[in-house]
Coordinates of C-alpha atoms in Angstrom, one line a residue:
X974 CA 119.1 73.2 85.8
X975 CA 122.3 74.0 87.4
X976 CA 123.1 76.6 84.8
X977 CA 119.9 78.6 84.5
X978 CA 120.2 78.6 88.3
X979 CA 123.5 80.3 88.1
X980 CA 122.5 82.4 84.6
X981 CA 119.3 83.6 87.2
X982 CA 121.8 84.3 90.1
X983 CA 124.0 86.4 87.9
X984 CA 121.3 88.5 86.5
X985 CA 120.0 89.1 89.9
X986 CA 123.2 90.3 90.9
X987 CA 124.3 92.3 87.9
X988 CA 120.3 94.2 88.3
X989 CA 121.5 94.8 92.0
X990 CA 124.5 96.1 91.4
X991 CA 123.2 98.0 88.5
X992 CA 120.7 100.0 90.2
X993 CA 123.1 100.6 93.3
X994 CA 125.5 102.1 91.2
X995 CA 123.9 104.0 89.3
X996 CA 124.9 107.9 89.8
X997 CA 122.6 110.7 89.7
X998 CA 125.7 112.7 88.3
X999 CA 126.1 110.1 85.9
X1000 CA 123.3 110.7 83.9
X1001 CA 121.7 114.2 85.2
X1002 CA 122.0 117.8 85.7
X1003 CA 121.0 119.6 89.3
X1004 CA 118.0 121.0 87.5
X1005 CA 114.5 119.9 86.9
X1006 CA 112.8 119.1 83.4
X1007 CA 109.0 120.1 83.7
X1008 CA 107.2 118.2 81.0
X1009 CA 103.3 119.1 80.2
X1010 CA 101.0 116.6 78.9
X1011 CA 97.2 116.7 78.1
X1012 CA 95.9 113.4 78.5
X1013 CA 92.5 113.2 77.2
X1014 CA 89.7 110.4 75.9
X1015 CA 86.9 108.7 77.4
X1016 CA 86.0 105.6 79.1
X1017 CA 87.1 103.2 76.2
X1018 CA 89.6 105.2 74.6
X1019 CA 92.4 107.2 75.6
X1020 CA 95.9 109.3 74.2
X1021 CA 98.6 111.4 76.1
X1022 CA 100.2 114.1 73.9
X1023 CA 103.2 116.6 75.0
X1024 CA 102.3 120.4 75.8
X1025 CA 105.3 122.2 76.8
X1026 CA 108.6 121.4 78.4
X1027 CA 110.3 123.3 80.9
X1028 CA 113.5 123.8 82.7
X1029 CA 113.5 124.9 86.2
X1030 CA 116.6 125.7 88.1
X1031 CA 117.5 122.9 90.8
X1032 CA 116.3 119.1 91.5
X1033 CA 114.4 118.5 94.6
X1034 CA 113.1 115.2 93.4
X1035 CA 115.4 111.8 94.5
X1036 CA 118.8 111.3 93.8
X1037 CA 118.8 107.8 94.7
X1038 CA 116.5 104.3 94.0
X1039 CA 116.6 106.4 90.4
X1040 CA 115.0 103.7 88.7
X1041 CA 112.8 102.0 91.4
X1042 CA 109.3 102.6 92.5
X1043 CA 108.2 102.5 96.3
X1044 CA 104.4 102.4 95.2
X1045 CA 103.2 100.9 91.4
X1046 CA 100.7 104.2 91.4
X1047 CA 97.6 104.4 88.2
X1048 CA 100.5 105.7 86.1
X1049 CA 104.2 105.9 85.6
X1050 CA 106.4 107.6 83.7
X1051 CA 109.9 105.9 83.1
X1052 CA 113.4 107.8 81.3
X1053 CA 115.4 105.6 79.5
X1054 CA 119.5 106.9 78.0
X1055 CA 118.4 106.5 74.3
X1056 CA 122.2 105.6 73.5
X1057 CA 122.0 102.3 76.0
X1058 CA 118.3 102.1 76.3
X1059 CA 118.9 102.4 80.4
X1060 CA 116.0 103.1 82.5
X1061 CA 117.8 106.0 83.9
X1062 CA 114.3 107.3 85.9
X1063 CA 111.3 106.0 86.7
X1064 CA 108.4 107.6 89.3
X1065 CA 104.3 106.5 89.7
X1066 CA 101.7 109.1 89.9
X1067 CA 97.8 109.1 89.9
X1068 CA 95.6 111.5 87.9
X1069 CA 92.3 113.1 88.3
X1070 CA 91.4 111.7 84.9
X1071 CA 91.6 108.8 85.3
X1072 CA 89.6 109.0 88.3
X1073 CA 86.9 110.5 85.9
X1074 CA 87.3 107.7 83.5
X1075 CA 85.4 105.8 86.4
X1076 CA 82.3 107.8 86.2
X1077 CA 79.6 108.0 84.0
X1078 CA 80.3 110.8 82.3
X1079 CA 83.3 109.3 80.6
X1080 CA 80.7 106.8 78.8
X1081 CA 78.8 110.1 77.5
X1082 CA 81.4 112.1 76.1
X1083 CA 85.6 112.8 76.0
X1084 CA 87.4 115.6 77.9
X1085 CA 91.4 116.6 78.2
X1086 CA 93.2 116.9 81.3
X1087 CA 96.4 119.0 82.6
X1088 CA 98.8 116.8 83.7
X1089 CA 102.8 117.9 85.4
X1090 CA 105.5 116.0 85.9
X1091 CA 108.9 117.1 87.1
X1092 CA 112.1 114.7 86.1
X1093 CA 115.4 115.5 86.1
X1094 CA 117.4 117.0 83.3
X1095 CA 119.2 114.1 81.6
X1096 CA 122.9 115.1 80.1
X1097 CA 122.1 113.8 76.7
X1098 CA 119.4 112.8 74.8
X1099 CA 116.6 110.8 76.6
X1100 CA 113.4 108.9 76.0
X1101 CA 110.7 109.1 78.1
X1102 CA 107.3 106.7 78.3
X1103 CA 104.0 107.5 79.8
X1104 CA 101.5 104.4 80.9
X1105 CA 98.2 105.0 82.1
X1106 CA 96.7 101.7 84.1
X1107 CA 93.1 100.7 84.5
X1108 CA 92.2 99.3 88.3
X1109 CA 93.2 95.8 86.8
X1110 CA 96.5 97.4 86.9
X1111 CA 97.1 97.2 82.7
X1112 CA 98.5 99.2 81.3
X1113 CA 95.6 101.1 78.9
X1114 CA 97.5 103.9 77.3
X1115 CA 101.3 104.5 77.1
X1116 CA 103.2 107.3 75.1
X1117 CA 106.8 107.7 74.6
X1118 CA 109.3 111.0 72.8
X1119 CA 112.4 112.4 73.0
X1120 CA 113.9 114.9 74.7
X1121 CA 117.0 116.4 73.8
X1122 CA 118.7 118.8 76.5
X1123 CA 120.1 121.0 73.8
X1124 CA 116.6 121.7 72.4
X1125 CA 115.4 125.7 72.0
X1126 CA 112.3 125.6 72.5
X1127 CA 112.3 124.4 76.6
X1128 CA 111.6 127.5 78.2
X1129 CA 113.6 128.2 81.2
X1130 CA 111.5 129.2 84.1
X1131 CA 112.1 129.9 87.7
X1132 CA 115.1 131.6 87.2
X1133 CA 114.4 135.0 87.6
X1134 CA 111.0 136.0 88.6
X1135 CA 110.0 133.8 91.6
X1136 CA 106.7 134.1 93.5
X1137 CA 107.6 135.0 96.9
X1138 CA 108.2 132.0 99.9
X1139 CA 109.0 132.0 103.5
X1140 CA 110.8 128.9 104.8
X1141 CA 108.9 127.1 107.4
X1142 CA 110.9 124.3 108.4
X1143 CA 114.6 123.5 107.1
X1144 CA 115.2 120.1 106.5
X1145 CA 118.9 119.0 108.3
X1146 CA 120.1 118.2 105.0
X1147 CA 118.6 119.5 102.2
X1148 CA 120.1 117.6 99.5
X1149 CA 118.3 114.8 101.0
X1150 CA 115.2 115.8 102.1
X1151 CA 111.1 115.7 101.1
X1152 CA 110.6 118.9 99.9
X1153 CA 107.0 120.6 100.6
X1154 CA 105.3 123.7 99.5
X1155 CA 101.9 125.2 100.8
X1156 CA 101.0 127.2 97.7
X1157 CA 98.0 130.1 98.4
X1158 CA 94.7 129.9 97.0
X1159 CA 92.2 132.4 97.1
X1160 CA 94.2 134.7 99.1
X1161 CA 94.4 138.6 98.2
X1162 CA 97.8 140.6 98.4
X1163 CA 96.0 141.8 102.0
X1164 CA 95.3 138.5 103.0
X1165 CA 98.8 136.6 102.7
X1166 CA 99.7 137.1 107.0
X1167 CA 97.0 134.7 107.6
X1168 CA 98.0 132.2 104.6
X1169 CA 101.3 131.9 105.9
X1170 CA 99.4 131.4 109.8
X1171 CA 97.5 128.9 107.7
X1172 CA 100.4 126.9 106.4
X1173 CA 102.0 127.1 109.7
X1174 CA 99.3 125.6 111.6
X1175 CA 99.0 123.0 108.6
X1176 CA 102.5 122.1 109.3
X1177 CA 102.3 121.7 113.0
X1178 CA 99.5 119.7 112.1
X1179 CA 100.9 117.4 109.7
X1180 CA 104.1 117.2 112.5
X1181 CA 101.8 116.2 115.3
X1182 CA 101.2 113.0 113.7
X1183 CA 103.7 109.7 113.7
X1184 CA 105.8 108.9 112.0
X1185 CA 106.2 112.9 110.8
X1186 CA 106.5 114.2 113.8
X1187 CA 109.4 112.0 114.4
X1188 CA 111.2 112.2 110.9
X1189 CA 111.0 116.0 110.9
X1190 CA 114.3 116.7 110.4
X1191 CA 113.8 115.2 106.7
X1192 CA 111.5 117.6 105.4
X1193 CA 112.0 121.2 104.0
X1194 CA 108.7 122.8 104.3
X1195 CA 107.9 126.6 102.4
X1196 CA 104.8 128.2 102.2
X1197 CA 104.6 130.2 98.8
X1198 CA 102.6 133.7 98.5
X1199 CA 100.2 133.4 95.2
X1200 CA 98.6 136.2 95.4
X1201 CA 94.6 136.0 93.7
X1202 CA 92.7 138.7 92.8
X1203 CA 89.6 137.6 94.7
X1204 CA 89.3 136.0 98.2
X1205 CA 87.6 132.7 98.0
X1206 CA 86.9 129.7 95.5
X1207 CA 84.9 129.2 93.8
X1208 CA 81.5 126.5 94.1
X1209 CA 79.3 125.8 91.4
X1210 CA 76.5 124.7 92.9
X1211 CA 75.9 128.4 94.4
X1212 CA 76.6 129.9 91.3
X1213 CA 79.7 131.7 92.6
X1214 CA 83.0 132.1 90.7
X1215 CA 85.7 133.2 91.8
X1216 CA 88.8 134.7 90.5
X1217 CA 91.9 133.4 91.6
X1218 CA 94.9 132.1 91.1
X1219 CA 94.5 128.4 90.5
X1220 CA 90.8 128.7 90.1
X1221 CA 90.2 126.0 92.4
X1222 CA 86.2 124.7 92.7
X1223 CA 84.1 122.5 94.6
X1224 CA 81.8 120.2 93.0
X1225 CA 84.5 118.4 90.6
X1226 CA 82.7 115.8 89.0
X1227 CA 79.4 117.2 90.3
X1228 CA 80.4 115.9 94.4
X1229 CA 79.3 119.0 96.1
X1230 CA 82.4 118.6 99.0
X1231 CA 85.1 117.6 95.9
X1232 CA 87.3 120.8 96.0
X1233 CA 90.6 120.7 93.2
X1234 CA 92.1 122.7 90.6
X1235 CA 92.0 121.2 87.0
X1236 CA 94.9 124.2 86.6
X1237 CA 98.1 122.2 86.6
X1238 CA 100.0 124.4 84.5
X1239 CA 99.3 127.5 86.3
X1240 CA 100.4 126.0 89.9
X1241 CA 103.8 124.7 88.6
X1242 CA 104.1 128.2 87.1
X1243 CA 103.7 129.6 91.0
X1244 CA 105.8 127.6 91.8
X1245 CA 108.6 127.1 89.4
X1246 CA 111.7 128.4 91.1
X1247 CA 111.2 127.8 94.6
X1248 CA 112.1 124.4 96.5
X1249 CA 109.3 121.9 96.0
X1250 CA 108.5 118.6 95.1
X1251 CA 105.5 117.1 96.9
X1252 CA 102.7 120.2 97.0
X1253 CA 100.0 120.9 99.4
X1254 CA 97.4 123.8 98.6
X1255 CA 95.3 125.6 100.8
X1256 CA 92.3 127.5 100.0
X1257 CA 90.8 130.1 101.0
X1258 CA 87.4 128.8 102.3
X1259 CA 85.2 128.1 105.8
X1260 CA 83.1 125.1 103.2
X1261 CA 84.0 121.6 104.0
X1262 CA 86.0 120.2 101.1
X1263 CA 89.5 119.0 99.7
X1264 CA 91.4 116.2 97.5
X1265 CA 94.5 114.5 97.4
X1266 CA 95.8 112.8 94.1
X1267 CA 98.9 110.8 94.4
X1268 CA 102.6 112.8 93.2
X1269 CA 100.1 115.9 91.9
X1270 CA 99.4 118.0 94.8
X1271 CA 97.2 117.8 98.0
X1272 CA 94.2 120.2 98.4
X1273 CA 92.4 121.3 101.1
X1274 CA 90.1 124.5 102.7
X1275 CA 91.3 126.2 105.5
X1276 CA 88.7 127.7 107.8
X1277 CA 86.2 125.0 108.4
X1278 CA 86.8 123.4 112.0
X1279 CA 88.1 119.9 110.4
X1280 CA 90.8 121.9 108.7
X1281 CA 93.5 119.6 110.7
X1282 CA 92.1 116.5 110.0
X1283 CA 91.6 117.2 106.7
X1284 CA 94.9 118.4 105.0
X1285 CA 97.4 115.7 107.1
X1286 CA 94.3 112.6 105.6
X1287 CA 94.9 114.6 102.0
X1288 CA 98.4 114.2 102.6
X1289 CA 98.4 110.5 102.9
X1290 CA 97.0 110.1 99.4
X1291 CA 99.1 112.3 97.9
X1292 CA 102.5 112.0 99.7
X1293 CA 101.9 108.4 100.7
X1294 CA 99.8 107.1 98.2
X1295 CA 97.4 105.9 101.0
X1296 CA 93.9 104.9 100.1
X1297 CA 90.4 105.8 101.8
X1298 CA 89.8 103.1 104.6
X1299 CA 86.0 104.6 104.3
X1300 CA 82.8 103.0 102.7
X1301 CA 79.1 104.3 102.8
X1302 CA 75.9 102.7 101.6
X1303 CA 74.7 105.9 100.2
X1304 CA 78.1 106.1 98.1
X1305 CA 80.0 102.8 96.5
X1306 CA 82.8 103.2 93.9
X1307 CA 83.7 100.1 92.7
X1308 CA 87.1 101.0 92.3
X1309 CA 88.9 97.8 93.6
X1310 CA 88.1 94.8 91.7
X1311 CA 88.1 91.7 94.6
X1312 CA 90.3 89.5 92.3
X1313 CA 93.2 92.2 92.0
X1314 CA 95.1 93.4 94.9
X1315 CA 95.4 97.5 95.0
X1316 CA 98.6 98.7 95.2
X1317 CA 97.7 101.2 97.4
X1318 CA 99.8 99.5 101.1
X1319 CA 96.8 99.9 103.3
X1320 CA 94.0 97.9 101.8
X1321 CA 93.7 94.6 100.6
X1322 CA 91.2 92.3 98.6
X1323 CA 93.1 89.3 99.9
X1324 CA 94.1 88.8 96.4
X1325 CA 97.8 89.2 97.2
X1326 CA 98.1 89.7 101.2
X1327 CA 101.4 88.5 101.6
X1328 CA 102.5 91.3 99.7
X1329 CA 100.3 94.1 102.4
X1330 CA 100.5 93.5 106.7
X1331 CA 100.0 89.9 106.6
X1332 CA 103.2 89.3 108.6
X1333 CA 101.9 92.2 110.6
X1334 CA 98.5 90.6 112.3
X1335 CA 98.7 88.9 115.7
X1336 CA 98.9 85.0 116.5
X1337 CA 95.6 83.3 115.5
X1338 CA 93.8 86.4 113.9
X1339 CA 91.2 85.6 112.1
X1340 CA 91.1 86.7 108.3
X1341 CA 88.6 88.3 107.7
X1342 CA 88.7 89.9 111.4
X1343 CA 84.9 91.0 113.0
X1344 CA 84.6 94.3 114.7
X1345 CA 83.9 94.1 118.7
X1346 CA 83.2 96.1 121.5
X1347 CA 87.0 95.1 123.1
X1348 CA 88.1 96.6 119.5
X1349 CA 86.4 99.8 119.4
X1350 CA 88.5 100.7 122.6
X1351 CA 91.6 99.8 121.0
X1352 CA 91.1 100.9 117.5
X1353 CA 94.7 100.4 116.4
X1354 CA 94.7 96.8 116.7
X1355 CA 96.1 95.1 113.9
X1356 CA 93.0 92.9 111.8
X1357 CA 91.7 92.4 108.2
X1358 CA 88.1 94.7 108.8
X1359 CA 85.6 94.7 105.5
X1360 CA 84.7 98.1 104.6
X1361 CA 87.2 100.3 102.8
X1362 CA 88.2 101.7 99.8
X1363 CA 84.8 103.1 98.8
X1364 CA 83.3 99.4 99.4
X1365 CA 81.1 97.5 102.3
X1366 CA 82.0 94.0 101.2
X1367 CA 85.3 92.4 99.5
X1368 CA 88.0 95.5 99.9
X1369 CA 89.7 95.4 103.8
X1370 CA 91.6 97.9 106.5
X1371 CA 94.2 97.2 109.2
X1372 CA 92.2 98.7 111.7
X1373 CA 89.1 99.2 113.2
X1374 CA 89.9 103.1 112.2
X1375 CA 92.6 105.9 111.2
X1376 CA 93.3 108.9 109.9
X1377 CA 92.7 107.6 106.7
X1378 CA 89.4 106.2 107.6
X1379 CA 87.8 109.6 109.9
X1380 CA 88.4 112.7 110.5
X1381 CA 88.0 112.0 114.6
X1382 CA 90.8 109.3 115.6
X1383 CA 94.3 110.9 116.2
X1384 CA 96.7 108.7 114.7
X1385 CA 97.5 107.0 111.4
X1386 CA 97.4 103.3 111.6
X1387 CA 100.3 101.0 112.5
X1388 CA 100.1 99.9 108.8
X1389 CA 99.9 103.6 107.4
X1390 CA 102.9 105.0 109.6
X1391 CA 104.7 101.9 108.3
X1392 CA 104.2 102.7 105.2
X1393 CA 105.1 106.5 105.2
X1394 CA 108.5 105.6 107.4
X1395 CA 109.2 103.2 104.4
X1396 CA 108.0 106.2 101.8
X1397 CA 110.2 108.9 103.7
X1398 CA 113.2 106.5 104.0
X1399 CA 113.0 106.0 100.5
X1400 CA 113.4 109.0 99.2
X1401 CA 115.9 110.9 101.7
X1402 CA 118.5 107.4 102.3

């Protein structure tokens, strides 16, 4: 007993002091590999295949906790040194298909997705893996190849021809920073002043809230000028298309309000050369509508009066990996199954709670906790409420409500500015 207790204490220690010294100089270059994969399938089969790979010019991404993940995500994609077999990188991400695998449509018939992911240029020769995970959190598809540095056929992008940016806010030090870009959508040539008065009003926004407004200093914000050749987006539903530059739409997967770009590829191609890692897109558009998928971009319209609301609730999901504290009658998703506990920090089944705000809730408070009239005036107080994650019973919030729950309270949560102080301090310390 004594010696697997020692054995156990000495792996423990060698892992710690493995991933604390690992250098990003060590194994990387100061310049980003874009890889490009089309994941495709249907609801009970799917396969990830390489499109393209990229080099872009610098690396905004982490340069420490290399090989750590501050949120497990729907999908990761890990770097390994193929001499040693090192996990050299690792990051989580979430994908709009997999969110379609969850409909009905993916019983009916198979479709292929654009999907991005930025890494950064390993040295020497490096394999990478791909796993997709069901809401069981298995994995359900995983893909693995090699990339060799020295290979011809990445193209080199960036380096030249760069769509135009203006700086909005510099980070104090921006080798250490979350990087954000605002990238245009459905703004003409003409039209870019009020884009970039967009995308500043966006940002004050986004910096109004806690704990942003407080961690400013750690964030380098541009706003990037992609011009389109029509003013707009496009929406389906009243047979209007528009042309522009990411050819953004509402009703994806036929939800009238759902606004995205399937265009991946395209809005990395804006983008490519400019400082960005975490991207926030704003269209051109007085329609009610956005979406926010986790490490892929954030989405949202501009000129509708819950603009503000909006884009900083989109951010959560896709900066924070935050999930919707929301749940209607008229719309269930059984997303969440009750004996699994979401990795997403600010809802629980109770399958796991130890792991969420547990240590959080106030002496003697009741698990599940039942809405009152005293908590309704103070909606921040800390509680297990039912309703959230697209579900009335068996999925659970911290508070009565947030900005991830409405579009009318002020604030994140306690638990959600928690968890983006953690996210933020992960990245830039």
């Amino acid at each position: 007993m004594k010696k697997q207790i020692l054995a156990s204490l000495f792996l423990l220690i060698a892992t710690a002091t493995d991933m604390a010294a690992q250098d990003f100089n060590a194994y990387f270059r100061d310049s980003t590999l874009r890889i490009d994969y089309t994941f495709a399938g249907n609801a009970t089969q799917q396969a990830i295949s390489t499109d393209e790979m990229c080099l872009m010019p610098r690396w905004y991404g982490k340069r420490k906790h290399l090989a750590e993940l501050p949120l497990q995500g729907n999908g990761q994609i890990t770097m390994r040194d193929k001499k040693t077999r090192k996990v050299i990188y690792r990051n989580s991400f979430s994908t709009l298909f997999q969110e379609w695998l969850s409909y009905d449509e993916a019983k009916l018939t198979s479709k292929s997705f654009q999907n991005v992911f930025l890494v950064p240029m390993p040295k020497d020769t490096a394999e990478i893996t791909v796993d997709l995970r069901n809401n069981r959190r298995e994995i359900t598809t995983s893909f693995t190849h090699t990339v060799v540095p020295s290979d011809i056929l990445i193209r080199h992008i960036g380096f030249h021809d760069t769509t135009p940016y203006e700086t909005l806010s510099q980070a104090a030090d921006t080798a250490h920073c979350v990087h954000i870009a605002f990238l245009a959508e459905g703004y003409t040539e003409q039209e870019m002043p009020v884009f970039i008065a967009d995308a500043q009003t966006a940002m004050e926004a986004l910096f109004a809230h806690e704990p942003f407004k407080s961690l400013k200093d750690k964030f380098n914000v541009i706003a990037v000028k992609a011009p389109s050749k029509e003013s707009g987006t496009s929406s389906p539903g009243k047979g209007v298309w528009k042309n522009t530059a990411l050819h953004s739409h509402f009703d994806t997967f036929y939800s009238d309000r759902y606004l995205t770009t399937l265009n991946l590829k395209d809005m990395h191609n804006l983008l490519a050369g400019t400082p960005y890692e975490h991207i926030i897109v704003l269209v051109n558009t007085d329609e009610y509508g956005g979406g926010g998928i986790y490490n892929s971009y954030n989405l949202s319209m501009t000129h509708h009066p819950a603009f503000l609301p909006v884009v900083v609730h989109e951010f959560g999901h896709s900066f924070a990996g935050l999930a919707d504290e929301y749940a209607y009658d008229f719309e269930q998703i059984p997303m969440y199954p009750h004996d699994i506990e979401p990795w997403e920090p600010n809802i629980t089944t109770l399958a796991d709670f130890k792991a969420k705000w547990q240590d959080m809730l106030p002496k003697n408070a009741k698990i599940p906790t039942k809405e009152s009239s005293k908590d309704k005036k103070n909606i921040y107080k800390i509680g297990v409420y039912e309703g959230a994650g697209y579900s009335l019973k068996g999925v659970y919030r911290p508070c009565v409500d947030c900005r991830m729950r409405s579009n009318n309270v002020q604030e994140f949560c306690p638990i959600c500015k928690k968890s983006i102080t953690n996210l933020v301090n992960f990245y830039t310390e």
